């Protein structure tokens, strides 16, 4: 069963922050985050393996609450290059992806 | 290879035709996934291989869809008697590990248009 992402879309000005949420009804081994630009393949951002784990990648970070089967992606001081669609992938017996959150960063 | 390679990049088929989509994963990658991505949607899981074993095919939408990975490397997704609703981008992804999958590397996809 695929995870549920929210919000579906976000529009930001450069320098603003955003949070994207991902939740699953199944127990998870890990959560992945990917970004896809129009017409391109999804590109890996990070994996979170442990409950409560937080990871960071430049000004993009994420948390994973294993007990609640939820993860959040935090984008701070957004840049134009952050625009794209963000997908969470949840690992149970296979890898399932959410419907995506379309992020648009404007100058 | 340097990355996951998919071919063809674009495929136009007439309704009722059979098509075969190829995926060359990164050499040595154990896990291989196929996804179907409709316009504006997330990748929908189709099937998963661990080496040559197809461990999960629960996402294949009908018995017209068939996937194989006979030698544990190259994989082919075959769609028989294509229908208009099969039009989508088909993504292949591979991962070095099994079990806890680790980073997935995606190919550029095959865009299938069924007329």
GROMACS .gro file of C-alpha atoms in nm, chain B residues 21-105:
model
   85
  128UNK     CA    1   1.075  -0.258  -2.243
  129UNK     CA    2   1.434  -0.321  -2.141
  130UNK     CA    3   1.622  -0.227  -1.825
  131UNK     CA    4   1.999  -0.257  -1.774
  132UNK     CA    5   2.065  -0.206  -1.402
  133UNK     CA    6   2.394  -0.101  -1.252
  134UNK     CA    7   2.633  -0.395  -1.259
  135UNK     CA    8   2.620  -0.597  -0.938
  136UNK     CA    9   2.291  -0.452  -0.816
  137UNK     CA   10   2.084  -0.722  -0.654
  138UNK     CA   11   1.744  -0.557  -0.637
  139UNK     CA   12   1.548  -0.437  -0.940
  140UNK     CA   13   1.212  -0.263  -0.943
  141UNK     CA   14   0.966  -0.166  -1.214
  142UNK     CA   15   0.728   0.126  -1.166
  143UNK     CA   16   0.455   0.282  -1.377
  144UNK     CA   17   0.425   0.659  -1.358
  145UNK     CA   18   0.123   0.835  -1.504
  146UNK     CA   19   0.145   1.206  -1.580
  147UNK     CA   20   0.150   1.407  -1.259
  148UNK     CA   21   0.146   1.099  -1.037
  149UNK     CA   22   0.397   0.914  -0.825
  150UNK     CA   23   0.570   0.594  -0.934
  151UNK     CA   24   0.328   0.302  -0.890
  152UNK     CA   25   0.494  -0.024  -0.792
  153UNK     CA   26   0.469  -0.302  -1.049
  154UNK     CA   27   0.716  -0.574  -0.955
  155UNK     CA   28   1.042  -0.649  -0.771
  156UNK     CA   29   1.330  -0.887  -0.840
  157UNK     CA   30   1.605  -1.005  -0.612
  158UNK     CA   31   1.866  -1.136  -0.854
  159UNK     CA   32   1.668  -1.356  -1.093
  160UNK     CA   33   1.385  -1.428  -0.849
  161UNK     CA   34   1.065  -1.227  -0.889
  162UNK     CA   35   0.970  -1.184  -0.524
  163UNK     CA   36   0.671  -0.955  -0.566
  164UNK     CA   37   0.450  -0.903  -0.868
  165UNK     CA   38   0.147  -0.778  -0.682
  166UNK     CA   39   0.151  -0.443  -0.862
  167UNK     CA   40   0.118  -0.580  -1.214
  168UNK     CA   41  -0.222  -0.445  -1.324
  169UNK     CA   42  -0.332  -0.745  -1.530
  170UNK     CA   43  -0.212  -1.072  -1.678
  171UNK     CA   44  -0.113  -0.877  -1.987
  172UNK     CA   45   0.192  -0.756  -1.795
  173UNK     CA   46   0.488  -0.985  -1.755
  174UNK     CA   47   0.843  -0.920  -1.629
  175UNK     CA   48   1.154  -1.131  -1.624
  176UNK     CA   49   1.518  -1.111  -1.520
  177UNK     CA   50   1.650  -1.452  -1.624
  178UNK     CA   51   2.019  -1.406  -1.540
  179UNK     CA   52   1.982  -1.163  -1.255
  180UNK     CA   53   2.095  -0.859  -1.450
  181UNK     CA   54   1.898  -0.724  -1.749
  182UNK     CA   55   1.522  -0.718  -1.704
  183UNK     CA   56   1.241  -0.697  -1.957
  184UNK     CA   57   0.887  -0.577  -1.894
  185UNK     CA   58   0.647  -0.708  -2.155
  186UNK     CA   59   0.299  -0.579  -2.213
  187UNK     CA   60   0.072  -0.784  -2.435
  188UNK     CA   61  -0.226  -0.648  -2.629
  189UNK     CA   62  -0.158  -0.292  -2.519
  190UNK     CA   63  -0.450  -0.070  -2.420
  191UNK     CA   64  -0.473   0.309  -2.406
  192UNK     CA   65  -0.468   0.301  -2.027
  193UNK     CA   66  -0.120   0.146  -2.045
  194UNK     CA   67   0.017   0.482  -2.166
  195UNK     CA   68   0.263   0.601  -1.902
  196UNK     CA   69   0.631   0.630  -1.823
  197UNK     CA   70   0.777   0.299  -1.710
  198UNK     CA   71   1.064   0.344  -1.467
  199UNK     CA   72   1.320   0.087  -1.369
  200UNK     CA   73   1.529   0.123  -1.052
  201UNK     CA   74   1.806  -0.086  -0.904
  202UNK     CA   75   1.967  -0.112  -0.564
  203UNK     CA   76   2.291  -0.273  -0.451
  204UNK     CA   77   2.140  -0.443  -0.150
  205UNK     CA   78   1.857  -0.679  -0.073
  206UNK     CA   79   1.634  -0.666   0.231
  207UNK     CA   80   1.702  -0.313   0.351
  208UNK     CA   81   1.728  -0.174   0.001
  209UNK     CA   82   1.944   0.128   0.027
  210UNK     CA   83   1.955   0.400  -0.233
  211UNK     CA   84   1.755   0.336  -0.548
  212UNK     CA   85   1.906   0.442  -0.880
   0.00000   0.00000   0.00000
